[in-house]
Amino acid sequence: MPTQKKSLKFILISLFCLLLIIFGEHLSRNSLLPTLATRVDGSSPAIANTAFSLLQKLDEQLCSALGCINRPVSDFSAWKITSVTLSPENAREGLKNALNQSTLQVEIQNRLAIAVLFPHLEISLTDAEEMEIKTIQFSPQEWLPSTWMDAHPDFLKRGAPSGEIFRSELPMTLPQNAAGYRVRIFYP
């Protein structure tokens, strides 16, 4: 008899701990999922990808049973700037062009295995001595391709899908003494 009571007590405590873990995951899912999310660019180990996939399936089951608010996170580390090019619109005119019209071509990717809020882009223009002469900021509505925004009208609420790569061409007028540039992403 005492062995059965101990075994029943152990089973009940184990079930209680399991339920506590499940409800803890559900209550802290908005901070837990981004923390555990793997990278889709191949830099995460295969076992981590599998474990996170199982966690997402468990989370989906819990959300269907208990209800969830699915909202994307703002995670700076999710974004990777894969390429940036700043080129004059008409290279032949060169210095003759008084307006100094240029096009910034930028490509960034959401590397996380979850949706992430869109960041802002900031371009810092520098002179020949690397001194900052102008800063230009673009909101997501300004830098995202219009065709993509038209196809995804609720993009600000849903965020950037996992692994999605965004390519944009942004026209801009540069100061005459602009010699270099830096591009960064940020959340206001």
XYZ file of N, CA and C in Angstrom:
564
model
N 0.797 -1.206 0.000
C 0.000 0.000 0.000
C 0.843 1.275 0.000
N 1.854 1.398 0.872
C 2.627 2.635 0.880
C 3.347 2.869 -0.463
N 3.721 1.815 -1.149
C 4.381 1.952 -2.438
C 3.414 2.510 -3.477
N 2.161 2.044 -3.428
C 1.157 2.559 -4.364
C 0.866 4.033 -4.104
N 0.807 4.431 -2.824
C 0.549 5.832 -2.497
C 1.693 6.722 -2.993
N 2.935 6.243 -2.810
C 4.089 7.017 -3.254
C 4.090 7.136 -4.781
N 3.750 6.051 -5.445
C 3.732 6.070 -6.910
C 2.615 6.967 -7.424
N 1.437 6.933 -6.807
C 0.332 7.805 -7.190
C 0.680 9.269 -6.912
N 1.326 9.512 -5.779
C 1.746 10.867 -5.434
C 2.765 11.381 -6.460
N 3.688 10.536 -6.862
C 4.698 10.914 -7.857
C 4.049 11.231 -9.204
N 3.079 10.417 -9.601
C 2.372 10.643 -10.864
C 1.605 11.955 -10.815
N 0.904 12.225 -9.717
C 0.143 13.471 -9.595
C 1.064 14.692 -9.594
N 2.180 14.611 -8.899
C 3.134 15.728 -8.888
C 3.722 15.931 -10.281
N 4.021 14.837 -10.976
C 4.560 14.936 -12.339
C 3.547 15.577 -13.281
N 2.279 15.163 -13.191
C 1.238 15.764 -14.023
C 1.058 17.247 -13.705
N 1.100 17.590 -12.418
C 0.979 18.987 -12.026
C 2.139 19.811 -12.593
N 3.358 19.288 -12.516
C 4.532 19.991 -13.064
C 4.414 20.140 -14.576
N 3.942 19.111 -15.247
C 3.768 19.168 -16.699
C 2.732 20.234 -17.077
N 1.608 20.258 -16.372
C 0.594 21.284 -16.613
C 1.135 22.683 -16.324
N 1.930 22.803 -15.274
C 2.535 24.088 -14.935
C 3.481 24.554 -16.046
N 4.265 23.658 -16.603
C 5.175 23.985 -17.706
C 4.382 24.402 -18.943
N 3.329 23.664 -19.263
C 2.513 23.972 -20.446
C 1.847 25.337 -20.303
N 1.231 25.615 -19.143
C 0.587 26.915 -18.961
C 1.627 28.037 -18.860
N 2.779 27.744 -18.308
C 3.866 28.733 -18.265
C 4.317 29.100 -19.673
N 4.440 28.105 -20.536
C 4.812 28.368 -21.929
C 3.751 29.207 -22.597
N 2.493 28.891 -22.331
C 1.404 29.630 -22.971
C 1.377 31.088 -22.502
N 1.582 31.307 -21.231
C 1.535 32.668 -20.702
C 2.748 33.502 -21.110
N 3.885 32.857 -21.302
C 5.099 33.604 -21.648
C 5.502 33.416 -23.106
N 4.588 33.005 -23.937
C 4.907 32.664 -25.323
C 5.438 33.848 -26.128
N 4.975 35.058 -25.831
C 5.416 36.216 -26.607
C 6.872 36.586 -26.348
N 7.422 36.156 -25.235
C 8.852 36.384 -24.993
C 9.653 35.100 -25.184
N 9.025 33.961 -24.944
C 9.728 32.680 -25.066
C 9.995 32.295 -26.524
N 8.994 32.416 -27.384
C 9.178 32.021 -28.785
C 10.281 32.812 -29.494
N 10.331 34.148 -29.369
C 11.431 34.865 -30.027
C 12.806 34.494 -29.482
N 12.864 34.220 -28.187
C 14.140 33.859 -27.577
C 14.638 32.518 -28.101
N 13.736 31.582 -28.286
C 14.121 30.235 -28.728
C 14.094 30.054 -30.240
N 13.592 31.046 -30.965
C 13.463 30.918 -32.423
C 14.826 30.691 -33.074
N 14.835 29.787 -34.033
C 16.064 29.481 -34.755
C 16.167 30.363 -35.997
N 17.315 30.335 -36.609
C 17.570 31.113 -37.827
C 17.275 30.241 -39.048
N 16.683 30.852 -40.069
C 16.341 30.106 -41.280
C 17.452 30.167 -42.325
N 18.528 30.891 -42.013
C 19.618 31.021 -42.981
C 20.660 29.916 -42.879
N 20.378 28.861 -42.124
C 21.289 27.725 -42.029
C 22.311 27.839 -40.920
N 22.265 28.902 -40.103
C 23.255 29.060 -39.040
C 22.860 28.374 -37.738
N 21.638 27.840 -37.653
C 21.204 27.123 -36.453
C 21.396 25.621 -36.651
N 21.764 24.916 -35.574
C 21.927 23.460 -35.679
C 20.601 22.768 -36.021
N 20.690 21.645 -36.695
C 19.495 20.905 -37.122
C 18.637 20.490 -35.934
N 19.266 20.096 -34.846
C 18.492 19.661 -33.673
C 17.710 20.840 -33.082
N 18.284 22.046 -33.124
C 17.573 23.230 -32.636
C 16.376 23.535 -33.527
N 16.547 23.380 -34.838
C 15.426 23.591 -35.766
C 14.294 22.623 -35.487
N 14.637 21.365 -35.260
C 13.622 20.343 -34.968
C 12.924 20.644 -33.649
N 13.693 20.983 -32.622
C 13.108 21.277 -31.315
C 12.191 22.494 -31.386
N 12.613 23.528 -32.112
C 11.772 24.718 -32.223
C 10.509 24.420 -33.024
N 10.622 23.593 -34.041
C 9.454 23.199 -34.828
C 8.440 22.478 -33.942
N 8.918 21.588 -33.072
C 8.020 20.898 -32.140
C 7.385 21.877 -31.153
N 8.172 22.856 -30.674
C 7.640 23.859 -29.770
C 6.545 24.682 -30.454
N 6.750 25.023 -31.731
C 5.733 25.777 -32.470
C 4.450 24.958 -32.626
N 4.591 23.658 -32.895
C 3.402 22.804 -33.021
C 2.649 22.727 -31.693
N 3.387 22.588 -30.586
C 2.759 22.567 -29.264
C 2.066 23.900 -29.006
N 2.732 24.993 -29.357
C 2.165 26.315 -29.159
C 0.886 26.492 -29.985
N 0.879 26.004 -31.225
C -0.325 26.094 -32.064
C -1.482 25.313 -31.437
N -1.185 24.132 -30.892
C -2.224 23.330 -30.232
C -2.784 24.058 -29.016
N -1.881 24.634 -28.225
C -2.320 25.380 -27.050
C -3.146 26.601 -27.445
N -2.716 27.279 -28.500
C -3.446 28.470 -28.946
C -4.831 28.113 -29.468
N -4.951 26.980 -30.135
C -6.278 26.593 -30.620
C -7.187 26.205 -29.458
N -6.612 25.665 -28.384
C -7.413 25.264 -27.232
C -7.686 26.429 -26.279
N -6.675 27.282 -26.052
C -6.805 28.330 -25.041
C -6.946 29.739 -25.606
N -6.667 29.887 -26.882
C -6.713 31.218 -27.501
C -5.415 31.981 -27.261
N -4.968 32.681 -28.275
C -3.721 33.446 -28.201
C -3.851 34.739 -28.974
N -2.991 35.657 -28.621
C -2.833 36.859 -29.427
C -1.504 36.696 -30.148
N -1.580 36.436 -31.448
C -0.359 36.277 -32.239
C 0.073 37.631 -32.742
N 1.179 38.103 -32.224
C 1.707 39.373 -32.697
C 3.204 39.211 -32.947
N 3.669 39.852 -33.991
C 5.101 39.760 -34.282
C 5.910 40.516 -33.233
N 7.163 40.151 -33.113
C 8.046 40.772 -32.133
C 8.967 41.773 -32.831
N 9.522 42.682 -32.074
C 10.542 43.571 -32.631
C 11.890 43.038 -32.155
N 12.589 42.400 -33.055
C 13.863 41.787 -32.724
C 14.919 42.257 -33.714
N 15.811 43.095 -33.236
C 16.855 43.654 -34.090
C 17.733 42.563 -34.692
N 18.031 41.532 -33.920
C 18.935 40.474 -34.390
C 18.314 39.609 -35.485
N 17.020 39.728 -35.706
C 16.358 38.930 -36.741
C 16.759 39.368 -38.139
N 17.158 40.624 -38.273
C 17.380 41.204 -39.597
C 18.826 41.118 -40.031
N 18.984 40.813 -41.310
C 20.308 40.785 -41.918
C 20.250 41.623 -43.191
N 21.132 42.614 -43.270
C 21.246 43.405 -44.495
C 22.151 42.595 -45.419
N 21.577 42.050 -46.479
C 22.353 41.170 -47.367
C 23.087 41.927 -48.459
N 22.558 43.079 -48.895
C 23.287 43.899 -49.862
C 22.742 45.322 -49.857
N 23.655 46.274 -50.122
C 23.304 47.679 -50.221
C 24.172 48.298 -51.302
N 23.539 49.054 -52.194
C 24.268 49.761 -53.245
C 23.653 51.144 -53.406
N 24.503 52.152 -53.430
C 24.053 53.511 -53.686
C 24.711 53.959 -54.980
N 23.884 54.231 -55.986
C 24.443 54.586 -57.294
C 23.710 55.790 -57.875
N 24.447 56.625 -58.639
C 23.795 57.765 -59.290
C 22.809 57.280 -60.344
N 21.724 58.034 -60.516
C 20.714 57.632 -61.502
C 21.261 57.698 -62.912
N 22.067 58.710 -63.192
C 22.640 58.839 -64.521
C 24.149 58.994 -64.365
N 24.860 57.887 -64.420
C 26.300 57.883 -64.174
C 27.057 58.717 -65.205
N 26.543 58.879 -66.413
C 27.240 59.644 -67.449
C 27.326 61.119 -67.097
N 26.261 61.635 -66.474
C 26.258 63.050 -66.144
C 27.241 63.362 -65.027
N 27.393 62.439 -64.088
C 28.362 62.587 -63.012
C 28.242 63.918 -62.299
N 29.318 64.704 -62.287
C 29.362 65.966 -61.565
C 28.517 67.052 -62.200
N 28.109 66.890 -63.444
C 27.286 67.897 -64.120
C 25.890 67.964 -63.514
N 25.443 66.862 -62.933
C 24.095 66.785 -62.394
C 24.027 67.564 -61.073
N 23.407 68.724 -61.086
C 23.352 69.579 -59.900
C 22.507 68.969 -58.785
N 21.476 68.201 -59.126
C 20.602 67.619 -58.112
C 21.217 66.400 -57.437
N 22.156 65.744 -58.071
C 22.832 64.564 -57.524
C 21.818 63.483 -57.133
N 20.922 63.149 -58.057
C 19.921 62.112 -57.832
C 20.596 60.745 -57.809
N 20.215 59.939 -56.834
C 20.789 58.603 -56.698
C 19.700 57.622 -56.302
N 20.049 56.359 -56.382
C 19.127 55.293 -55.987
C 19.843 54.376 -55.004
N 19.208 54.153 -53.865
C 19.719 53.212 -52.881
C 19.009 51.888 -53.107
N 19.772 50.861 -53.396
C 19.214 49.510 -53.538
C 19.600 48.746 -52.287
N 18.600 48.259 -51.587
C 18.847 47.560 -50.331
C 18.098 46.243 -50.328
N 18.724 45.232 -49.743
C 18.107 43.909 -49.619
C 18.312 43.457 -48.178
N 17.192 43.186 -47.468
C 17.282 42.705 -46.095
C 16.403 41.473 -45.932
N 16.746 40.669 -44.927
C 16.043 39.397 -44.717
C 15.695 39.218 -43.246
N 14.491 38.688 -43.002
C 14.100 38.230 -41.668
C 14.647 36.820 -41.519
N 15.650 36.642 -40.675
C 16.302 35.345 -40.522
C 15.655 34.466 -39.464
N 14.739 34.998 -38.662
C 14.123 34.186 -37.612
C 13.014 33.295 -38.166
N 12.747 32.228 -37.458
C 11.716 31.278 -37.866
C 10.323 31.726 -37.421
N 10.171 33.001 -37.070
C 8.873 33.570 -36.688
C 8.722 34.931 -37.364
N 7.503 35.441 -37.365
C 7.247 36.768 -37.940
C 7.846 37.844 -37.040
N 8.412 38.880 -37.665
C 9.070 39.965 -36.939
C 8.543 41.302 -37.468
N 8.357 42.264 -36.572
C 7.914 43.595 -36.990
C 8.937 44.211 -37.939
N 8.444 44.992 -38.876
C 9.331 45.647 -39.829
C 10.101 46.773 -39.153
N 11.399 46.864 -39.418
C 12.189 47.947 -38.835
C 12.164 49.186 -39.724
N 12.735 50.255 -39.226
C 12.989 51.455 -40.015
C 14.398 51.333 -40.587
N 14.649 51.998 -41.686
C 15.985 52.059 -42.264
C 16.545 53.455 -42.047
N 17.844 53.524 -41.788
C 18.510 54.811 -41.652
C 19.765 54.799 -42.508
N 19.914 55.835 -43.328
C 21.084 55.987 -44.179
C 21.842 57.205 -43.669
N 23.100 56.991 -43.293
C 23.970 58.084 -42.856
C 24.935 58.375 -43.987
N 24.894 59.586 -44.498
C 25.794 60.008 -45.562
C 26.997 60.705 -44.941
N 28.192 60.387 -45.443
C 29.421 60.959 -44.901
C 30.205 61.666 -46.002
N 31.078 62.564 -45.569
C 31.948 63.240 -46.524
C 33.262 62.463 -46.642
N 34.232 63.028 -47.336
C 35.499 62.341 -47.582
C 36.277 62.070 -46.286
N 36.039 62.860 -45.230
C 36.723 62.651 -43.938
C 35.915 61.759 -43.002
N 34.890 61.085 -43.507
C 34.025 60.185 -42.728
C 33.181 60.923 -41.684
N 32.968 62.214 -41.876
C 32.099 62.974 -40.988
C 30.667 62.876 -41.517
N 29.733 62.629 -40.623
C 28.333 62.508 -41.031
C 27.801 63.872 -41.457
N 27.215 63.908 -42.664
C 26.680 65.173 -43.166
C 25.158 65.172 -43.282
N 24.581 63.999 -43.360
C 23.121 63.928 -43.482
C 22.651 62.539 -43.076
N 21.485 62.500 -42.437
C 20.863 61.231 -42.062
C 19.463 61.205 -42.659
N 19.147 60.099 -43.321
C 17.827 59.944 -43.933
C 17.193 58.687 -43.344
N 15.957 58.819 -42.854
C 15.263 57.673 -42.277
C 14.057 57.315 -43.130
N 13.817 56.010 -43.224
C 12.673 55.491 -43.970
C 11.848 54.595 -43.052
N 10.555 54.852 -42.985
C 9.650 53.964 -42.251
C 9.394 52.738 -43.132
N 8.833 51.665 -42.570
C 8.531 50.490 -43.401
C 7.641 50.822 -44.603
N 6.685 51.749 -44.426
C 5.816 52.127 -45.535
C 6.591 52.826 -46.646
N 7.726 53.411 -46.325
C 8.526 54.119 -47.324
C 9.524 53.214 -48.033
N 10.068 52.213 -47.311
C 11.100 51.396 -47.953
C 10.599 50.066 -48.504
N 9.480 49.577 -48.037
C 8.970 48.303 -48.575
C 8.470 48.499 -50.002
N 8.682 47.512 -50.870
C 8.166 47.615 -52.244
C 6.639 47.742 -52.239
N 6.115 48.645 -53.044
C 4.665 48.887 -53.056
C 3.893 47.654 -53.500
N 4.444 46.858 -54.407
C 3.746 45.642 -54.840
C 3.593 44.665 -53.678
N 4.613 44.579 -52.817
C 4.537 43.678 -51.668
C 3.507 44.203 -50.673
N 3.510 45.526 -50.433
C 2.536 46.102 -49.492
C 1.111 45.938 -50.007
N 0.908 46.075 -51.323
C -0.430 45.891 -51.893
C -0.919 44.460 -51.717
N -0.009 43.514 -51.832
C -0.375 42.099 -51.679
C -0.571 41.709 -50.210
N -0.030 42.492 -49.289
C -0.123 42.214 -47.851
C -0.608 43.468 -47.120
N -1.906 43.798 -47.229
C -2.394 45.067 -46.678
C -2.253 45.198 -45.153
N -2.194 44.097 -44.426
C -2.069 44.174 -42.966
C -0.639 43.847 -42.508
N 0.347 44.225 -43.323
C 1.740 43.874 -43.055
C 2.270 44.475 -41.755
N 1.765 45.627 -41.332
C 2.256 46.218 -40.090
C 1.815 45.414 -38.868
N 0.667 44.761 -38.945
C 0.193 43.938 -37.828
C 0.794 42.537 -37.854
N 0.949 41.978 -39.046
C 1.442 40.600 -39.171
C 2.961 40.493 -39.151
N 3.657 41.545 -39.551
C 5.108 41.528 -39.566
C 5.665 40.840 -40.796
N 6.976 40.711 -40.811
C 7.678 40.089 -41.932
C 7.686 38.581 -41.750
N 7.237 37.838 -42.752
C 7.238 36.378 -42.643
C 8.657 35.823 -42.473
N 8.721 34.682 -41.875
C 10.002 34.012 -41.643
C 10.764 33.787 -42.946
N 12.030 34.176 -42.966
C 12.889 33.936 -44.121
C 12.689 34.865 -45.295
N 11.709 35.744 -45.238
C 11.393 36.624 -46.368
C 12.538 37.596 -46.641
N 12.861 37.773 -47.925
C 13.880 38.725 -48.363
C 13.171 39.875 -49.064
N 13.530 41.103 -48.685
C 12.907 42.296 -49.251
C 13.954 43.084 -50.026
N 13.616 43.411 -51.271
C 14.500 44.206 -52.136
C 13.789 45.508 -52.468
N 14.477 46.623 -52.196
C 13.873 47.936 -52.442
C 14.842 48.833 -53.177
N 14.261 49.733 -53.968
C 15.031 50.786 -54.621
C 14.446 52.111 -54.157
N 15.284 52.894 -53.493
C 14.828 54.138 -52.905
C 15.531 55.326 -53.566
N 14.789 56.155 -54.295
C 15.417 57.338 -54.904
C 15.717 58.377 -53.829
N 16.834 59.061 -53.967
C 17.208 60.093 -53.004
C 18.129 61.121 -53.651
N 18.112 62.305 -53.096
C 18.990 63.382 -53.539
C 20.129 63.489 -52.533
N 21.357 63.392 -53.023
C 22.521 63.428 -52.151
C 23.140 64.815 -52.132
N 23.728 65.203 -50.999
C 24.500 66.448 -50.972
C 25.719 66.311 -51.899
N 26.196 67.444 -52.422
C 27.319 67.405 -53.361
C 28.588 66.844 -52.739
N 28.772 67.010 -51.429
C 29.998 66.536 -50.790
C 29.884 65.123 -50.212
N 28.820 64.410 -50.559
C 28.655 63.037 -50.073
C 29.698 62.126 -50.713
N 30.423 61.390 -49.865
C 31.468 60.499 -50.370
C 31.260 59.051 -49.911
N 30.459 58.843 -48.885
C 30.233 57.488 -48.385
C 28.880 57.387 -47.698
N 28.541 56.185 -47.280
C 27.253 55.978 -46.628
C 27.304 54.745 -45.736
N 26.390 54.728 -44.777
C 26.179 53.565 -43.904
C 24.678 53.348 -43.825
N 24.272 52.092 -43.785
C 22.853 51.750 -43.668
C 22.686 50.915 -42.411
N 21.690 51.260 -41.630
C 21.384 50.456 -40.445
C 19.877 50.311 -40.321
N 19.471 49.320 -39.556
C 18.050 49.133 -39.255
C 17.844 49.449 -37.791
N 16.651 49.937 -37.438
C 16.368 50.252 -36.039
C 14.870 50.221 -35.803
N 14.509 50.083 -34.539
C 13.119 50.190 -34.112
C 12.988 51.487 -33.313
N 12.042 52.340 -33.674
C 11.886 53.605 -32.945
C 11.342 53.390 -31.536
